[in-house]
Short mmCIF file of C-alpha atoms in Angstrom, two decimals:
data_model
loop_
_atom_site.label_atom_id
_atom_site.label_comp_id
_atom_site.label_asym_id
_atom_site.label_seq_id
_atom_site.Cartn_x
_atom_site.Cartn_y
_atom_site.Cartn_z
CA UNK A 1 121.75 15.49 127.13
CA UNK A 2 123.08 12.33 125.65
CA UNK A 3 121.48 8.99 125.70
CA UNK A 4 123.60 7.69 128.43
CA UNK A 5 122.74 10.54 130.72
CA UNK A 6 118.95 10.19 130.25
CA UNK A 7 119.14 6.36 130.98
CA UNK A 8 121.10 7.31 134.15
CA UNK A 9 118.52 9.70 135.17
CA UNK A 10 115.69 7.30 134.47
CA UNK A 11 117.40 4.63 136.54
CA UNK A 12 117.82 6.96 139.52
CA UNK A 13 114.14 7.90 139.48
CA UNK A 14 113.01 4.36 139.28
CA UNK A 15 115.17 3.49 142.26
CA UNK A 16 113.84 6.41 144.22
CA UNK A 17 110.25 5.42 143.28
CA UNK A 18 110.93 1.83 144.68
CA UNK A 19 112.58 3.12 147.86
CA UNK A 20 109.49 5.34 148.55
CA UNK A 21 107.26 2.38 148.06
CA UNK A 22 109.20 0.35 150.45
CA UNK A 23 109.68 3.20 153.02
CA UNK A 24 106.23 4.63 152.75
CA UNK A 25 103.81 2.26 150.97
CA UNK A 26 104.56 -0.97 152.82
CA UNK A 27 104.11 0.61 156.27
CA UNK A 28 100.83 2.14 155.22
CA UNK A 29 99.70 -1.18 153.77
CA UNK A 30 100.38 -3.00 156.97
CA UNK A 31 98.95 -0.18 158.95
CA UNK A 32 95.52 -0.29 157.21
CA UNK A 33 95.39 -3.94 156.01
CA UNK A 34 93.20 -6.36 158.06
CA UNK A 35 93.38 -9.96 157.55
CA UNK A 36 90.09 -11.45 156.35
CA UNK A 37 88.03 -13.11 159.12
CA UNK A 38 84.80 -14.99 159.18
CA UNK A 39 83.30 -12.14 161.26
CA UNK A 40 84.20 -8.91 159.55
CA UNK A 41 80.78 -8.67 157.74
CA UNK A 42 82.52 -8.80 154.29
CA UNK A 43 82.97 -11.48 151.63
CA UNK A 44 86.67 -11.82 151.36
CA UNK A 45 89.53 -14.19 151.51
CA UNK A 46 88.30 -17.68 150.43
CA UNK A 47 84.80 -17.03 151.53
CA UNK A 48 81.98 -18.02 149.26
CA UNK A 49 79.46 -15.72 151.06
CA UNK A 50 79.46 -13.01 153.63
CA UNK A 51 81.41 -14.64 156.63
CA UNK A 52 80.50 -18.02 155.43
CA UNK A 53 81.81 -20.96 153.34
CA UNK A 54 85.38 -21.51 152.59
CA UNK A 55 87.43 -21.84 155.70
CA UNK A 56 84.63 -20.48 157.92
CA UNK A 57 82.80 -22.64 160.32
CA UNK A 58 79.46 -21.28 158.98
CA UNK A 59 77.91 -22.75 155.84
CA UNK A 60 76.49 -20.41 153.43
CA UNK A 61 72.69 -21.04 152.87
CA UNK A 62 73.23 -21.71 149.29
CA UNK A 63 75.70 -24.58 150.19
CA UNK A 64 73.22 -26.31 152.38
CA UNK A 65 70.56 -28.76 151.45
CA UNK A 66 66.99 -28.27 152.83
CA UNK A 67 65.62 -30.51 155.64
CA UNK A 68 63.49 -33.39 154.39
CA UNK A 69 60.15 -34.24 156.13
CA UNK A 70 59.80 -38.10 156.13
CA UNK A 71 56.00 -38.42 155.73
CA UNK A 72 53.40 -36.15 157.31
CA UNK A 73 53.54 -35.18 161.12
CA UNK A 74 51.41 -37.56 163.20
CA UNK A 75 49.00 -36.42 165.74
CA UNK A 76 48.56 -39.08 168.50
CA UNK A 77 45.96 -39.28 171.27
CA UNK A 78 47.49 -40.01 174.66
CA UNK A 79 44.45 -39.82 176.72
CA UNK A 80 40.91 -38.21 176.58
CA UNK A 81 41.87 -34.69 175.57
CA UNK A 82 45.61 -35.14 175.64
CA UNK A 83 47.68 -35.38 172.56
CA UNK A 84 51.31 -35.27 171.14
CA UNK A 85 52.62 -34.77 167.78
CA UNK A 86 55.68 -36.30 166.19
CA UNK A 87 57.52 -35.70 162.84
CA UNK A 88 60.45 -37.57 161.27
CA UNK A 89 63.09 -35.07 159.62
CA UNK A 90 66.16 -35.91 157.76
CA UNK A 91 69.08 -33.64 157.54
CA UNK A 92 70.96 -34.58 154.29
CA UNK A 93 73.88 -32.26 155.17
CA UNK A 94 76.67 -34.69 156.18
CA UNK A 95 78.72 -32.09 157.94
CA UNK A 96 76.26 -29.19 158.46
CA UNK A 97 74.19 -28.76 161.53
CA UNK A 98 71.99 -26.02 163.17
CA UNK A 99 72.45 -25.44 166.79
CA UNK A 100 68.90 -23.75 167.25
CA UNK A 101 66.33 -23.96 164.44
CA UNK A 102 62.84 -22.48 165.19
CA UNK A 103 59.71 -24.27 164.05
CA UNK A 104 55.94 -24.29 164.42
CA UNK A 105 53.45 -27.20 164.52
CA UNK A 106 49.94 -25.99 163.36
CA UNK A 107 47.21 -28.49 164.40
CA UNK A 108 43.72 -28.85 162.59
CA UNK A 109 40.65 -30.84 163.35
CA UNK A 110 38.73 -32.95 160.76
CA UNK A 111 37.17 -29.64 159.24
CA UNK A 112 40.70 -28.31 158.72
CA UNK A 113 39.47 -24.66 158.16
CA UNK A 114 41.20 -22.95 161.08
CA UNK A 115 43.98 -24.04 163.41
CA UNK A 116 42.91 -25.36 166.80
CA UNK A 117 46.50 -25.15 168.32
CA UNK A 118 49.79 -23.62 167.46
CA UNK A 119 52.91 -24.98 168.93
CA UNK A 120 56.15 -22.95 168.67
CA UNK A 121 59.56 -24.42 169.59
CA UNK A 122 63.29 -24.67 168.62
CA UNK A 123 65.49 -27.66 168.30
CA UNK A 124 68.94 -28.82 167.55
CA UNK A 125 69.37 -30.29 163.88
CA UNK A 126 72.14 -32.89 164.01
CA UNK A 127 74.30 -33.40 160.86
CA UNK A 128 73.56 -36.12 158.36
CA UNK A 129 70.79 -38.09 160.06
CA UNK A 130 67.09 -38.54 160.69
CA UNK A 131 65.76 -37.19 163.89
CA UNK A 132 62.36 -37.17 165.58
CA UNK A 133 60.70 -33.85 166.39
CA UNK A 134 58.35 -34.47 169.34
CA UNK A 135 55.98 -32.27 171.07
CA UNK A 136 53.70 -33.32 173.98
CA UNK A 137 51.79 -34.36 175.88
CA UNK A 138 49.50 -31.33 175.63
CA UNK A 139 45.82 -30.78 176.22
CA UNK A 140 43.15 -29.25 174.08
CA UNK A 141 40.54 -27.86 176.51
CA UNK A 142 38.04 -26.89 173.87
CA UNK A 143 37.18 -30.69 173.10
CA UNK A 144 38.31 -30.36 169.49
CA UNK A 145 40.18 -33.37 168.20
CA UNK A 146 43.26 -32.60 166.10
CA UNK A 147 43.58 -34.80 163.20
CA UNK A 148 46.22 -33.20 161.10
CA UNK A 149 49.51 -31.32 161.79
CA UNK A 150 51.61 -28.98 159.57
CA UNK A 151 55.26 -28.56 160.36
CA UNK A 152 56.98 -25.16 159.26
CA UNK A 153 60.57 -24.23 159.78
CA UNK A 154 61.58 -20.51 160.26
CA UNK A 155 64.49 -20.82 157.99
CA UNK A 156 65.75 -17.39 158.94
CA UNK A 157 66.77 -18.88 162.21
CA UNK A 158 69.07 -21.41 160.55
CA UNK A 159 72.69 -20.92 161.20
CA UNK A 160 74.33 -23.69 159.46
CA UNK A 161 77.75 -24.76 161.04
CA UNK A 162 80.25 -27.15 159.84
CA UNK A 163 81.04 -30.21 162.07
CA UNK A 164 83.33 -32.88 160.61
CA UNK A 165 83.90 -34.66 163.92
CA UNK A 166 83.06 -38.23 164.15
CA UNK A 167 79.50 -39.04 165.17
CA UNK A 168 79.34 -41.01 168.48
CA UNK A 169 78.05 -44.51 168.03
CA UNK A 170 75.20 -45.77 170.17
CA UNK A 171 73.26 -49.02 169.81
CA UNK A 172 69.73 -49.91 170.91
CA UNK A 173 69.32 -53.56 171.83
CA UNK A 174 66.78 -55.90 173.37
CA UNK A 175 63.61 -53.79 172.46
CA UNK A 176 60.56 -55.61 174.01
CA UNK A 177 56.93 -54.57 174.42
CA UNK A 178 55.08 -55.77 177.57
CA UNK A 179 51.88 -55.10 179.46
CA UNK A 180 49.96 -54.95 176.31
CA UNK A 181 46.78 -56.24 177.91
CA UNK A 182 46.82 -53.66 180.66
CA UNK A 183 46.20 -49.85 180.92
CA UNK A 184 49.94 -49.24 180.99
CA UNK A 185 51.89 -50.74 178.25
CA UNK A 186 55.56 -50.24 178.11
CA UNK A 187 58.65 -50.73 176.00
CA UNK A 188 61.85 -51.73 177.38
CA UNK A 189 65.22 -51.45 175.67
CA UNK A 190 69.03 -51.15 176.37
CA UNK A 191 71.20 -48.42 175.05
CA UNK A 192 74.98 -49.11 174.61
CA UNK A 193 77.77 -46.82 174.06
CA UNK A 194 80.14 -48.25 171.44
CA UNK A 195 82.18 -45.01 171.23
CA UNK A 196 85.51 -44.25 172.62
CA UNK A 197 84.24 -41.40 174.78
CA UNK A 198 81.52 -40.69 177.44
CA UNK A 199 78.23 -39.30 175.75
CA UNK A 200 75.92 -37.03 177.43
CA UNK A 201 72.34 -35.51 176.78
CA UNK A 202 70.95 -38.40 174.82
CA UNK A 203 67.37 -37.91 173.64
CA UNK A 204 65.55 -41.05 172.67
CA UNK A 205 61.96 -41.33 170.94
CA UNK A 206 60.27 -44.56 170.54
CA UNK A 207 57.86 -44.93 167.56
CA UNK A 208 55.46 -47.90 167.10
CA UNK A 209 54.09 -48.38 163.63
CA UNK A 210 51.24 -50.79 162.45
CA UNK A 211 51.24 -53.16 159.56
CA UNK A 212 50.60 -50.32 157.06
CA UNK A 213 53.72 -48.43 158.43
CA UNK A 214 51.77 -45.66 160.10
CA UNK A 215 52.90 -44.47 163.54
CA UNK A 216 50.25 -45.04 166.03
CA UNK A 217 52.17 -44.36 169.27
CA UNK A 218 55.21 -42.49 170.46
CA UNK A 219 56.98 -41.78 173.76
CA UNK A 220 60.34 -40.23 174.72
CA UNK A 221 62.90 -40.58 177.52
CA UNK A 222 66.36 -39.08 178.21
CA UNK A 223 69.75 -40.49 179.24
CA UNK A 224 71.97 -37.96 181.23
CA UNK A 225 75.35 -39.64 180.66
CA UNK A 226 76.56 -42.91 179.26
CA UNK A 227 80.09 -43.83 179.76
CA UNK A 228 82.55 -45.55 177.35
CA UNK A 229 81.29 -49.17 176.72
CA UNK A 230 78.39 -48.54 179.10
CA UNK A 231 74.86 -50.06 178.89
CA UNK A 232 71.74 -48.45 180.38
CA UNK A 233 68.09 -49.61 180.42
CA UNK A 234 65.47 -47.32 179.17
CA UNK A 235 61.70 -47.44 179.52
CA UNK A 236 58.97 -45.91 177.36
CA UNK A 237 55.48 -46.15 178.73
CA UNK A 238 51.86 -45.15 177.80
CA UNK A 239 48.70 -44.35 179.95
CA UNK A 240 46.32 -46.52 178.00
CA UNK A 241 46.11 -49.55 175.84
CA UNK A 242 47.18 -49.44 172.28
CA UNK A 243 44.38 -49.17 169.71
CA UNK A 244 46.63 -51.04 167.09
CA UNK A 245 49.19 -53.69 166.89
CA UNK A 246 52.85 -52.79 166.77
CA UNK A 247 54.67 -54.36 163.95
CA UNK A 248 57.60 -52.19 163.86
CA UNK A 249 59.53 -50.50 166.73
CA UNK A 250 61.93 -47.69 165.99
CA UNK A 251 64.01 -45.83 168.58
CA UNK A 252 65.35 -42.62 167.37
CA UNK A 253 68.54 -41.35 168.99
CA UNK A 254 69.64 -37.60 169.06
CA UNK A 255 72.64 -36.29 170.97
CA UNK A 256 72.02 -32.64 172.07
CA UNK A 257 74.96 -30.40 172.46
CA UNK A 258 73.88 -29.34 175.96
CA UNK A 259 71.06 -29.77 178.56
CA UNK A 260 69.21 -26.59 177.41
CA UNK A 261 67.29 -28.73 174.96
CA UNK A 262 65.81 -31.03 177.57
CA UNK A 263 62.13 -30.50 178.18
#
């Protein structure tokens, strides 16, 4: 067989090979190929983890920054054996939020040897802001007086989600304390919606601090819906006189994704 015949035969075999790939290989490929998705239980496509990162709505744990506790949680006496606990928490993730994050407050008395109360809950972690985690009022029937609280997050419940939408703009104005010489001091304020859409499920926590910067009183309220450009008065109240002078008033706003977080 001369060289020309061998080249011709080789060319024919190559053509047959490519025809088989087109007629058999491509159909088989499209039959069994599955486009990578963010819910297939595999790290594929542009994902940086299993079903997270890249184009997925869920952030990988390694891509999220931990929550920052702004000072120690404060245990506050409301009445004789009635208390509440509040903590300021910062989420440094500008586009990452957690719909439901579980946590535990463990309360101790002055001895601090064994817990006198454990409070479990879950909350919404908004993106890129500081929020107030508030529990109470609650009673301690044993007569023990809690003086310290420890906040712990159950990080296995954290499902970080991306949210790059614009944060609604709310403004608190005209904050004013009154009835300080009575058994029912109160704080009045006005909340204004500066956004271009109606806002619902608005949680507000008022924190009063003394001259050393320590929080000595807290209260919370809720606004169901605030229309575009709307203003609504809000009232925070306490059942007994303050034991300290309020030098700073801070009203922390958090917008819940739905009404299931309202307690």
